[in-house]
Amino acid sequence: MNLLFYREPGTKEQLDAIFRVSTTQVEHVWGSLRFDCCLCFYSGNSVGVCRNKLKRHLQQRFSRVFEGVAKAGDSTPLTQIYTELYITEGGASEVNQEHEVRHMETASRGPAAPETTITCEDLFKARPHSPEPIRVVLTKGVAGVGKTVLTQKFCLDWAEGRANQDLQLLFLFTFRELNVLRDTQFSLVGLMHHFFSPSKSLCSFQQLQVLFIFDGLDECRLPLDFSRTQVLTDPTESTSVHVLLVNLIRGSLLPSAHLWITTRPAAASHIPAECISMVTEAQGFTDQQKEQYFKKRFRDQATAVISHIKSIRSLHITSHIPIFCWILSTVIQKILEQTEKPELPRTLTQMYIHFLVVQAKTREMVRSLGKLAFEQLQKGNLIFYESDLSECGLDAAAASVYSGVFTQVFREEPGLYQDKVYCFIHLSVQEFLAALHVHQIFTESGTELSFLHCSAVDQTFWSPNEHLDLFLHFLLGLSLPTNQRLLQGLLTQTGSDQSNQETVKYIKQKLNHPGLSAEKSLNLLHCLNEVNNHSLVKQIQKYMREGRISSLSSPAQWSALSFVLLSSDSDLEEFDLRKYQASETALLGLLPVVKASTKAL
């Protein structure tokens, strides 16, 4: 076929006459293109051919995935393991200072008001309540909730013809990939060609129905400055990658294109609200989906496993997130295989200790991983490079062997990436290893654990956000001799009941501090649970059984009541405050329960 141009809208019959080609050829072109734009056809290099090549590329890339982490020979068909996530429409892209585990706890109670759910297939479809076309969708969700797998499933469904066939081209990027190119100049067209060789047959994307997916905004190391970045409208003009991104999101570049951006909640505010058409949130698994997951993993033993997880609130909350389901399943399967009378984990610290024991083999590796985790946590880094590993005495090849804890997140593609980039599979794993590092350093120096714990409690107490909360849980939990025994030869046993008693006493003093927020109170009560102290909770449960709630007086007691109510299976759709003493102390302590209930009386 010779080079042809068609610039006006037309019917298939008009195209047939103008192109003078067979009906079959026109059907092929008609099925791949929209004819209200300028199209350039080359022999074997049409948009349709490019689209088909992209589809094959996406099928090869996403038809099989690794659950949890990449591990050679352990991939699974995506369609076989994929479970629909609970995704809601609406919400703001404000800064979220809440620790993600606390965010999970709130989400696990269910919505305080009816929510609009949405499937990923319908993200860009017109809404009855919004006549404006949807151009940019921001999907937020905590780490490990399944955002990346969600984008992969979207790509696979498009590639295999199951959904969104009105899209002519679809490109998926990760911010991890784009970070590597932060010092390189590209035009938008050049960037497409750099990552997707099939697109080299096209020199313009101006009027095509294109979707750009950008996964992992929270990992972006590019300066996305929307106030000072110059306007760019020409997709063939070279500039820095961050200028391309800002102008794509603004709509200056390819205003007809759709964009889908995923992020953790804390980074959602990096995109100005006026640039976003719709915010959605990936909420993770519902209780029913959790059970479906564990039934697939444990089959005959599923009932007992599900019953145990339901009985431990911290485990039940975290299994709301798919990556935690995988970690917990990995731990429980190993325990069931190796023990005749298995003792399943009852705290988050125990769960992560078991997980580390499964993955790590030497004390030296654990120490190096702990040092890396702590130093990068202090810097606020969730991803790091080979130079960061070397500074902590880690060999990149050796580290990647422990794929459950630490994994290479880039495939090696010669000539494409300048660096290999690494990360822990979840922030909580990094926090656990960081706590392990601090525990070991202080105990080896001869410092009293109680001094370390009280200092850590103070630091968390005065922190303006909740980002140290889980680190504190792990640091305290590691002091228990029972937990240290689980670590076998990977950690020197240093715990003592005396140091824990002093820590417990100090935490209870803090619980009565007049300036303590309700959220901080709940965190400290979780900390008491990690060191196996339930005295305050048992006291409140006794008062409830005896009908003596009116006897409660201290802030610590009211916070403990709130903790007990939130930890119960009771329905909090309606919470009657009139049943409780209407003092200011009581109201402040019960505030989390009021927030969790749909209606407070």
Coordinates of C-alpha atoms in Angstrom, one line a residue:
M1 CA 0.0 0.0 0.0
N2 CA 1.3 3.5 -0.8
L3 CA 1.5 6.3 1.7
L4 CA -2.1 7.7 2.0
F5 CA -3.6 10.5 4.0
Y6 CA -7.2 10.9 5.2
R7 CA -8.1 14.2 6.9
E8 CA -11.9 14.3 7.2
P9 CA -14.4 12.2 9.0
G10 CA -15.8 9.5 6.8
T11 CA -17.7 6.2 6.6
K12 CA -16.3 2.9 5.9
E13 CA -17.7 3.0 2.3
Q14 CA -16.1 6.3 1.6
L15 CA -12.8 5.0 2.9
D16 CA -13.2 1.9 0.7
A17 CA -13.6 4.1 -2.3
I18 CA -10.8 6.4 -1.5
F19 CA -8.3 3.8 -0.5
R20 CA -9.4 1.4 -3.2
V21 CA -8.7 -1.6 -1.0
S22 CA -10.6 -4.7 -0.2
T23 CA -13.4 -4.8 2.4
T24 CA -11.3 -7.1 4.6
Q25 CA -8.4 -4.5 4.6
V26 CA -10.8 -1.7 5.5
E27 CA -12.4 -3.9 8.3
H28 CA -8.9 -4.4 9.7
V29 CA -8.2 -0.6 9.7
W30 CA -11.7 0.3 10.9
G31 CA -11.4 -2.0 13.9
S32 CA -8.2 -0.3 15.0
L33 CA -8.7 3.4 14.3
R34 CA -11.0 6.4 14.8
F35 CA -11.5 8.3 11.5
D36 CA -12.1 11.7 12.9
C37 CA -8.3 12.4 12.9
C38 CA -5.4 12.6 10.5
L39 CA -4.0 9.1 10.0
C40 CA -0.8 8.0 8.3
F41 CA -0.6 4.5 7.0
Y42 CA 2.6 2.7 6.0
S43 CA 2.9 -0.8 4.7
G44 CA 3.0 -2.8 7.9
N45 CA 3.4 0.3 10.0
S46 CA -0.1 1.7 10.6
V47 CA -1.5 2.6 14.0
G48 CA -3.4 -0.7 13.8
V49 CA -0.1 -2.6 13.5
C50 CA 1.4 -0.6 16.3
R51 CA -1.6 -1.3 18.4
N52 CA -1.3 -5.0 17.8
K53 CA 2.4 -5.0 18.6
L54 CA 1.7 -3.1 21.8
K55 CA -1.0 -5.7 22.8
R56 CA 1.4 -8.5 22.2
H57 CA 4.1 -6.7 24.3
L58 CA 1.6 -6.2 27.2
Q59 CA 0.4 -9.8 27.0
Q60 CA 3.9 -11.1 27.2
R61 CA 4.7 -8.7 30.1
F62 CA 1.6 -9.2 32.3
S63 CA 0.0 -12.6 31.4
R64 CA 2.0 -14.1 34.3
V65 CA 3.0 -12.4 37.5
F66 CA 4.8 -13.1 40.8
E67 CA 2.7 -13.1 43.9
G68 CA 4.4 -11.0 46.6
V69 CA 7.9 -10.8 45.0
A70 CA 9.7 -11.8 41.9
K71 CA 11.1 -15.3 42.2
A72 CA 12.5 -17.4 39.3
G73 CA 10.2 -20.1 38.2
D74 CA 7.4 -19.1 40.6
S75 CA 5.1 -17.0 38.3
T76 CA 1.3 -17.6 38.1
P77 CA -1.2 -16.6 35.4
L78 CA -2.5 -13.2 36.4
T79 CA -6.1 -14.1 35.6
Q80 CA -5.9 -17.1 37.9
I81 CA -4.8 -15.3 41.1
Y82 CA -6.4 -11.9 40.5
T83 CA -9.2 -11.0 43.0
E84 CA -11.2 -7.9 42.4
L85 CA -10.3 -5.0 44.7
Y86 CA -12.8 -2.9 46.5
I87 CA -12.4 0.5 44.7
T88 CA -14.4 3.6 45.7
E89 CA -15.0 6.8 43.8
G90 CA -14.5 10.2 45.3
G91 CA -12.3 11.6 48.0
A92 CA -9.7 14.4 48.1
S93 CA -6.0 14.4 47.2
E94 CA -5.0 16.1 50.5
V95 CA -1.9 15.4 52.5
N96 CA -2.4 12.4 54.7
Q97 CA -0.2 12.4 57.9
E98 CA -1.7 9.1 59.1
H99 CA 0.5 6.0 59.3
E100 CA -0.8 3.5 56.7
V101 CA -1.5 0.7 59.2
R102 CA -3.7 3.2 61.0
H103 CA -5.3 4.0 57.7
M104 CA -6.0 0.3 57.2
E105 CA -7.5 0.1 60.6
T106 CA -10.0 2.9 59.8
A107 CA -10.8 1.3 56.4
S108 CA -11.3 -2.1 57.9
R109 CA -14.2 -0.8 60.0
G110 CA -16.1 0.0 56.8
P111 CA -17.3 3.3 55.5
A112 CA -19.0 5.8 57.7
A113 CA -21.4 6.7 54.9
P114 CA -22.5 4.9 51.7
E115 CA -19.7 4.9 49.0
T116 CA -19.8 4.8 45.3
T117 CA -17.9 1.8 44.0
I118 CA -16.2 1.6 40.6
T119 CA -14.4 -1.0 38.6
C120 CA -11.1 -0.3 36.8
E121 CA -12.8 -1.0 33.5
D122 CA -15.1 2.0 34.0
L123 CA -12.5 4.5 35.1
F124 CA -12.8 6.7 32.1
K125 CA -16.5 6.2 31.3
A126 CA -18.8 9.3 31.6
R127 CA -20.6 9.7 34.9
P128 CA -24.2 10.7 35.2
H129 CA -23.4 13.3 37.8
S130 CA -20.4 14.7 35.8
P131 CA -21.0 15.8 32.2
E132 CA -17.3 16.8 31.8
P133 CA -15.1 14.1 30.1
I134 CA -12.8 12.3 32.5
R135 CA -9.2 13.0 31.5
V136 CA -7.0 12.4 34.6
V137 CA -7.8 9.8 37.2
L138 CA -5.8 9.6 40.5
T139 CA -6.1 6.3 42.3
K140 CA -4.7 6.3 45.8
G141 CA -4.2 3.4 48.2
V142 CA -1.8 2.2 50.9
A143 CA 1.4 0.2 50.0
G144 CA 0.7 -3.4 49.1
V145 CA -3.0 -2.8 48.5
G146 CA -2.7 -4.0 44.9
K147 CA -2.4 -0.8 42.8
T148 CA 0.3 -2.1 40.6
V149 CA -1.4 -5.4 39.9
L150 CA -4.6 -3.4 39.2
T151 CA -2.8 -1.5 36.4
Q152 CA -1.4 -4.7 35.1
K153 CA -4.8 -6.3 35.0
F154 CA -6.2 -3.3 33.1
C155 CA -3.4 -3.5 30.5
L156 CA -3.9 -7.3 30.1
D157 CA -7.7 -6.9 29.7
W158 CA -7.1 -4.3 27.0
A159 CA -4.4 -6.4 25.3
E160 CA -6.6 -9.5 25.2
G161 CA -9.7 -7.6 24.0
R162 CA -11.8 -7.8 27.2
A163 CA -12.2 -4.1 28.0
N164 CA -11.6 -0.5 26.9
Q165 CA -11.3 -1.3 23.2
D166 CA -12.0 2.3 22.3
L167 CA -8.5 3.1 23.3
Q168 CA -6.1 2.9 20.4
L169 CA -2.9 2.9 22.3
L170 CA -2.0 2.2 25.9
F171 CA 1.4 3.0 27.6
L172 CA 2.3 1.9 31.2
F173 CA 5.2 3.6 33.0
T174 CA 6.4 3.4 36.5
F175 CA 7.9 6.4 38.3
R176 CA 10.8 4.1 39.2
E177 CA 11.6 3.8 35.5
L178 CA 11.2 7.6 34.9
N179 CA 13.4 8.5 37.9
V180 CA 16.4 6.9 36.2
L181 CA 15.9 9.3 33.2
R182 CA 15.6 12.4 35.4
D183 CA 18.8 13.9 33.8
T184 CA 18.0 12.9 30.2
Q185 CA 16.3 15.1 27.6
F186 CA 13.4 13.6 25.5
S187 CA 10.5 14.8 23.5
L188 CA 7.2 13.1 24.3
V189 CA 7.4 11.1 21.1
G190 CA 11.0 10.2 21.8
L191 CA 10.0 9.0 25.3
M192 CA 7.4 6.7 23.7
H193 CA 10.0 5.4 21.3
H194 CA 12.5 4.9 24.1
F195 CA 10.3 2.6 26.1
F196 CA 8.1 1.0 23.4
S197 CA 9.8 0.2 20.2
P198 CA 6.5 -0.6 18.4
S199 CA 5.6 3.1 18.6
K200 CA 8.5 4.0 16.4
S201 CA 6.2 3.5 13.4
L202 CA 4.2 6.6 14.5
C203 CA 5.4 10.2 14.5
S204 CA 2.3 11.8 16.0
F205 CA -0.1 10.9 18.8
Q206 CA -2.0 14.2 18.7
Q207 CA -5.5 13.0 17.9
L208 CA -5.4 9.3 18.9
Q209 CA -7.3 7.9 21.8
V210 CA -4.3 7.2 24.1
L211 CA -4.1 6.2 27.7
F212 CA -0.9 6.9 29.8
I213 CA -0.7 5.0 33.1
F214 CA 1.9 6.3 35.6
D215 CA 2.3 3.9 38.5
G216 CA 3.8 4.9 41.9
L217 CA 3.7 8.7 42.2
D218 CA 4.9 8.3 45.8
E219 CA 8.2 6.9 44.5
C220 CA 8.7 9.9 42.1
R221 CA 12.1 11.6 42.5
L222 CA 11.3 14.2 39.7
P223 CA 10.6 17.8 40.6
L224 CA 6.9 18.0 39.7
D225 CA 6.7 21.8 40.0
F226 CA 3.3 22.9 38.6
S227 CA 3.7 26.5 39.4
R228 CA 7.1 27.2 37.7
T229 CA 7.4 24.7 35.0
Q230 CA 7.2 26.2 31.5
V231 CA 4.3 25.4 29.2
L232 CA 5.0 22.9 26.5
T233 CA 2.6 22.0 23.7
D234 CA 4.8 20.4 21.0
P235 CA 5.2 16.6 21.6
T236 CA 8.3 16.6 19.3
E237 CA 10.2 19.2 21.4
S238 CA 12.9 17.8 23.6
T239 CA 13.0 18.7 27.3
S240 CA 13.5 17.1 30.7
V241 CA 11.2 14.2 31.7
H242 CA 9.6 16.2 34.6
V243 CA 8.6 19.0 32.2
L244 CA 6.9 16.4 29.9
L245 CA 5.0 14.9 32.9
V246 CA 3.8 18.3 34.2
N247 CA 2.5 19.3 30.8
L248 CA 0.9 16.0 30.2
I249 CA -0.9 16.2 33.5
R250 CA -1.9 19.9 32.9
G251 CA -3.3 19.0 29.5
S252 CA -0.9 21.2 27.6
L253 CA 0.6 18.2 25.8
L254 CA -1.9 15.9 24.1
P255 CA -5.0 17.3 25.7
S256 CA -7.1 14.5 24.2
A257 CA -5.1 11.8 26.0
H258 CA -6.3 10.0 29.2
L259 CA -4.0 9.7 32.2
W260 CA -4.2 7.3 35.1
I261 CA -1.9 7.9 38.1
T262 CA -1.6 5.7 41.1
T263 CA -0.1 6.7 44.5
R264 CA 0.0 6.1 48.2
P265 CA -2.2 8.6 50.1
A266 CA 0.7 10.7 51.5
A267 CA 1.8 11.7 48.0
A268 CA -1.6 12.3 46.5
S269 CA -1.3 16.1 47.0
H270 CA 1.7 16.3 44.6
I271 CA -0.9 16.7 41.8
P272 CA -2.9 19.9 41.9
A273 CA -6.6 19.2 42.4
E274 CA -7.6 21.3 39.4
C275 CA -5.7 18.9 37.2
I276 CA -7.6 15.8 38.4
S277 CA -10.9 14.8 36.9
M278 CA -11.6 12.1 39.5
V279 CA -10.1 10.6 42.6
T280 CA -10.6 6.9 43.4
E281 CA -9.3 4.8 46.3
A282 CA -8.2 1.1 46.2
Q283 CA -9.5 -0.1 49.6
G284 CA -8.0 -3.7 49.4
F285 CA -10.0 -6.8 50.3
T286 CA -13.4 -7.0 51.9
D287 CA -13.8 -9.7 54.6
Q288 CA -15.4 -12.0 52.0
Q289 CA -12.4 -11.5 49.7
K290 CA -10.0 -12.2 52.5
E291 CA -11.7 -15.5 53.2
Q292 CA -11.6 -16.4 49.5
Y293 CA -7.9 -15.7 49.4
F294 CA -7.1 -17.9 52.4
K295 CA -9.4 -20.7 51.2
K296 CA -7.3 -20.8 48.0
R297 CA -4.1 -20.9 49.9
F298 CA -5.0 -23.4 52.7
R299 CA -7.9 -25.4 51.4
D300 CA -8.6 -28.1 54.1
Q301 CA -7.0 -26.0 56.9
A302 CA -8.6 -22.8 55.8
T303 CA -11.3 -22.8 58.4
A304 CA -8.9 -23.0 61.3
V305 CA -6.5 -20.4 59.8
I306 CA -9.4 -17.9 59.1
S307 CA -10.7 -18.4 62.7
H308 CA -7.3 -17.6 64.1
I309 CA -6.8 -14.5 62.0
K310 CA -10.2 -13.2 62.9
S311 CA -9.4 -13.7 66.6
I312 CA -6.3 -11.4 66.4
R313 CA -7.4 -7.9 65.5
S314 CA -4.0 -6.6 64.3
L315 CA -3.7 -9.6 61.9
H316 CA -7.3 -9.3 60.7
I317 CA -6.8 -5.6 60.0
T318 CA -3.6 -6.1 58.1
S319 CA -5.0 -9.0 56.0
H320 CA -7.3 -6.3 54.5
I321 CA -4.2 -5.6 52.3
P322 CA -3.2 -8.2 49.7
I323 CA 0.5 -8.1 50.4
F324 CA -0.1 -8.8 54.1
C325 CA -2.3 -11.8 53.1
W326 CA 0.7 -13.1 51.2
I327 CA 3.2 -12.5 54.1
L328 CA 0.8 -14.0 56.6
S329 CA 0.1 -17.0 54.4
T330 CA 3.8 -17.6 53.8
V331 CA 4.4 -17.6 57.6
I332 CA 1.5 -19.8 58.5
Q333 CA 2.2 -22.3 55.8
K334 CA 5.8 -22.7 57.0
I335 CA 4.7 -23.1 60.6
L336 CA 2.1 -25.7 59.7
E337 CA 4.7 -27.7 57.6
Q338 CA 7.4 -27.7 60.3
T339 CA 5.4 -28.1 63.6
E340 CA 3.2 -30.8 64.9
K341 CA 1.5 -28.5 67.4
P342 CA 1.8 -25.1 65.6
E343 CA 1.6 -21.9 67.5
L344 CA 0.4 -19.3 65.0
P345 CA 1.6 -15.6 65.4
R346 CA -0.5 -13.4 67.6
T347 CA 1.1 -10.0 67.1
L348 CA 2.6 -8.2 64.1
T349 CA 6.1 -8.5 65.6
Q350 CA 5.7 -12.3 65.8
M351 CA 4.5 -12.4 62.2
Y352 CA 7.5 -10.5 60.9
I353 CA 9.9 -12.5 63.0
H354 CA 8.6 -15.7 61.4
F355 CA 8.8 -14.1 58.0
L356 CA 12.4 -13.0 58.5
V357 CA 13.4 -16.4 59.7
V358 CA 11.9 -18.0 56.6
Q359 CA 13.8 -15.6 54.3
A360 CA 17.2 -14.9 56.0
K361 CA 20.0 -17.3 56.6
T362 CA 22.8 -15.5 58.4
R363 CA 23.2 -13.0 61.2
E364 CA 25.5 -10.9 58.9
M365 CA 22.7 -10.6 56.3
V366 CA 20.2 -9.6 58.9
R367 CA 22.5 -7.0 60.3
S368 CA 23.2 -5.5 56.9
L369 CA 19.6 -5.4 55.9
G370 CA 18.7 -3.8 59.3
K371 CA 21.3 -1.1 58.8
L372 CA 20.1 -0.3 55.3
A373 CA 16.5 -0.2 56.5
F374 CA 17.2 2.1 59.3
E375 CA 19.5 4.5 57.4
Q376 CA 17.1 4.8 54.5
L377 CA 14.1 5.1 56.8
Q378 CA 15.8 8.1 58.5
K379 CA 16.3 9.7 55.0
G380 CA 12.7 9.0 54.1
N381 CA 13.7 6.7 51.2
L382 CA 11.6 3.7 50.1
I383 CA 13.8 2.9 47.1
F384 CA 17.5 2.9 46.9
Y385 CA 20.5 2.1 44.6
E386 CA 23.5 -0.3 44.6
S387 CA 25.7 2.4 46.2
D388 CA 23.3 2.5 49.2
L389 CA 23.6 -1.3 49.5
S390 CA 27.4 -1.1 49.3
E391 CA 27.6 1.5 52.1
C392 CA 25.8 -1.1 54.4
G393 CA 28.1 -4.0 53.4
L394 CA 25.5 -5.6 51.1
D395 CA 26.3 -7.2 47.9
A396 CA 23.5 -6.6 45.4
A397 CA 23.6 -10.2 44.0
A398 CA 23.5 -11.7 47.5
A399 CA 20.8 -9.4 48.7
S400 CA 18.5 -10.4 45.8
V401 CA 18.7 -14.0 46.9
Y402 CA 16.5 -13.1 49.9
S403 CA 13.7 -12.3 47.6
G404 CA 11.0 -12.3 50.2
V405 CA 12.5 -9.4 52.1
F406 CA 14.4 -7.6 49.5
T407 CA 14.0 -7.7 45.7
Q408 CA 15.3 -6.1 42.6
V409 CA 12.4 -4.1 41.2
F410 CA 13.9 -3.5 37.7
R411 CA 14.5 -6.3 35.2
E412 CA 17.9 -6.1 33.6
E413 CA 17.5 -4.6 30.1
P414 CA 20.9 -3.7 28.7
G415 CA 21.0 -0.2 27.3
L416 CA 17.7 0.9 28.8
Y417 CA 18.3 1.5 32.5
Q418 CA 21.4 3.2 34.0
D419 CA 20.9 1.8 37.5
K420 CA 19.3 -1.1 39.3
V421 CA 16.8 0.1 41.9
Y422 CA 15.9 -1.8 45.0
C423 CA 13.2 -1.7 47.7
F424 CA 11.7 -3.7 50.5
I425 CA 8.5 -5.4 49.6
H426 CA 6.6 -3.2 52.0
L427 CA 7.3 -0.2 54.2
S428 CA 6.4 -2.3 57.3
V429 CA 9.1 -4.8 56.5
Q430 CA 11.6 -1.9 56.3
E431 CA 10.3 -0.6 59.7
F432 CA 10.6 -4.0 61.3
L433 CA 14.2 -4.4 60.1
A434 CA 15.0 -0.9 61.2
A435 CA 13.6 -1.6 64.7
L436 CA 15.7 -4.8 64.8
H437 CA 18.8 -2.8 63.9
V438 CA 18.2 -0.3 66.7
H439 CA 17.4 -3.0 69.2
Q440 CA 20.6 -4.8 68.5
I441 CA 22.8 -1.7 68.5
F442 CA 21.6 -0.5 71.8
T443 CA 21.7 -3.9 73.6
E444 CA 25.2 -4.6 72.3
S445 CA 26.3 -1.2 73.7
G446 CA 25.0 -2.2 77.2
T447 CA 22.2 0.4 77.2
E448 CA 19.2 -0.5 79.3
L449 CA 16.2 -1.5 77.1
S450 CA 13.9 0.5 79.3
F451 CA 15.9 3.7 78.5
L452 CA 15.7 2.9 74.8
H453 CA 12.0 2.2 74.9
C454 CA 11.1 5.3 76.9
S455 CA 13.1 7.5 74.5
A456 CA 11.3 5.9 71.6
V457 CA 7.9 6.4 73.2
D458 CA 8.8 10.1 73.8
Q459 CA 9.8 10.5 70.2
T460 CA 6.6 9.0 68.9
F461 CA 4.6 11.0 71.4
W462 CA 5.9 14.3 70.2
S463 CA 6.0 13.4 66.5
P464 CA 3.6 15.6 64.4
N465 CA 2.4 12.6 62.4
E466 CA 2.1 8.8 62.9
H467 CA 5.0 7.6 60.8
L468 CA 6.9 6.2 63.8
D469 CA 4.0 4.2 65.2
L470 CA 4.7 0.8 63.7
F471 CA 8.4 1.2 64.2
L472 CA 7.7 1.6 68.0
H473 CA 5.4 -1.5 67.9
F474 CA 8.3 -3.6 66.6
L475 CA 10.9 -2.1 68.8
L476 CA 8.9 -3.0 71.9
G477 CA 7.8 -6.4 70.7
L478 CA 11.4 -7.4 70.0
S479 CA 12.2 -7.1 73.7
L480 CA 10.1 -10.1 74.7
P481 CA 12.3 -13.2 75.3
T482 CA 9.7 -15.4 73.6
N483 CA 10.0 -13.3 70.4
Q484 CA 13.8 -13.4 70.6
R485 CA 13.8 -17.1 70.9
L486 CA 11.9 -17.2 67.6
L487 CA 14.8 -15.4 66.0
Q488 CA 17.0 -18.3 66.8
G489 CA 20.6 -17.5 65.9
L490 CA 19.8 -14.3 64.1
L491 CA 19.7 -12.0 67.2
T492 CA 21.4 -12.0 70.6
Q493 CA 18.7 -12.6 73.3
T494 CA 18.7 -9.6 75.6
G495 CA 15.1 -9.1 76.9
S496 CA 14.1 -9.1 80.5
D497 CA 10.8 -9.0 82.3
Q498 CA 12.1 -6.1 84.5
S499 CA 12.8 -3.8 81.5
N500 CA 9.4 -4.6 80.1
Q501 CA 7.7 -3.7 83.4
E502 CA 9.4 -0.3 83.4
T503 CA 8.3 0.3 79.8
V504 CA 4.7 -0.7 80.6
K505 CA 4.7 1.7 83.6
Y506 CA 6.0 4.5 81.4
I507 CA 3.4 3.9 78.7
K508 CA 0.6 4.0 81.2
Q509 CA 1.9 7.3 82.5
K510 CA 1.8 8.7 79.0
L511 CA -1.7 7.4 78.5
N512 CA -2.8 9.8 81.2
H513 CA -1.0 12.8 79.7
P514 CA -3.5 15.6 79.2
G515 CA -2.2 16.6 75.8
L516 CA -2.3 13.1 74.3
S517 CA -4.5 12.7 71.2
A518 CA -7.0 9.8 70.8
E519 CA -5.0 8.4 68.0
K520 CA -1.7 8.4 70.0
S521 CA -3.6 6.8 72.9
L522 CA -4.7 3.9 70.6
N523 CA -1.2 3.5 69.3
L524 CA 0.2 3.2 72.9
L525 CA -2.5 0.6 73.7
H526 CA -1.3 -1.4 70.7
C527 CA 2.2 -1.1 72.0
L528 CA 1.1 -2.6 75.4
N529 CA -0.4 -5.5 73.3
E530 CA 3.0 -6.0 71.6
V531 CA 4.8 -6.5 75.0
N532 CA 2.0 -8.9 76.1
N533 CA 0.5 -6.6 78.7
H534 CA -3.3 -6.6 78.7
S535 CA -4.0 -5.5 82.3
L536 CA -5.6 -2.2 81.4
V537 CA -7.8 -3.8 78.7
K538 CA -8.8 -6.6 81.1
Q539 CA -9.7 -4.0 83.7
I540 CA -12.1 -2.3 81.3
Q541 CA -13.6 -5.6 80.2
K542 CA -14.3 -6.4 83.8
Y543 CA -16.0 -3.0 84.3
M544 CA -18.1 -3.6 81.2
R545 CA -19.3 -7.0 82.5
E546 CA -20.1 -5.6 85.9
G547 CA -21.9 -2.5 84.4
R548 CA -19.5 -0.1 86.1
I549 CA -18.5 2.0 83.2
S550 CA -19.4 5.1 85.1
S551 CA -16.5 4.3 87.5
L552 CA -14.0 5.1 84.7
S553 CA -12.2 8.4 85.4
S554 CA -8.7 8.6 83.9
P555 CA -7.9 9.3 80.2
A556 CA -6.1 6.0 80.0
Q557 CA -9.2 4.1 81.1
W558 CA -11.4 5.9 78.5
S559 CA -8.9 5.3 75.8
A560 CA -8.8 1.6 76.8
L561 CA -12.6 1.5 76.5
S562 CA -12.3 3.0 73.0
F563 CA -9.7 0.3 72.2
V564 CA -11.9 -2.5 73.4
L565 CA -15.0 -1.2 71.5
L566 CA -13.0 -0.8 68.3
S567 CA -11.4 -4.3 68.8
S568 CA -14.8 -6.0 69.2
D569 CA -17.0 -7.5 66.5
S570 CA -19.9 -5.4 67.7
D571 CA -21.7 -3.2 65.1
L572 CA -20.6 0.4 65.3
E573 CA -23.1 1.8 62.8
E574 CA -24.8 3.6 65.6
F575 CA -23.0 4.6 68.8
D576 CA -24.9 6.0 71.7
L577 CA -22.7 8.4 73.7
R578 CA -25.6 8.8 76.2
K579 CA -24.7 5.5 77.7
Y580 CA -21.4 6.8 78.9
Q581 CA -20.3 9.5 81.3
A582 CA -20.5 12.8 79.4
S583 CA -17.3 14.3 80.7
E584 CA -14.7 16.0 78.5
T585 CA -12.2 13.2 79.3
A586 CA -14.7 10.6 78.3
L587 CA -15.6 12.3 75.0
L588 CA -11.9 12.7 74.0
G589 CA -11.2 9.1 74.8
L590 CA -14.2 7.8 72.8
L591 CA -13.5 10.1 69.8
P592 CA -12.1 7.2 67.7
V593 CA -15.3 5.2 68.3
V594 CA -17.4 8.2 67.3
K595 CA -15.4 8.6 64.1
A596 CA -15.8 4.9 63.3
S597 CA -19.6 4.9 63.7
T598 CA -22.0 6.0 61.0
K599 CA -24.2 7.8 63.5
A600 CA -23.4 9.0 67.0
L601 CA -26.3 9.8 69.4

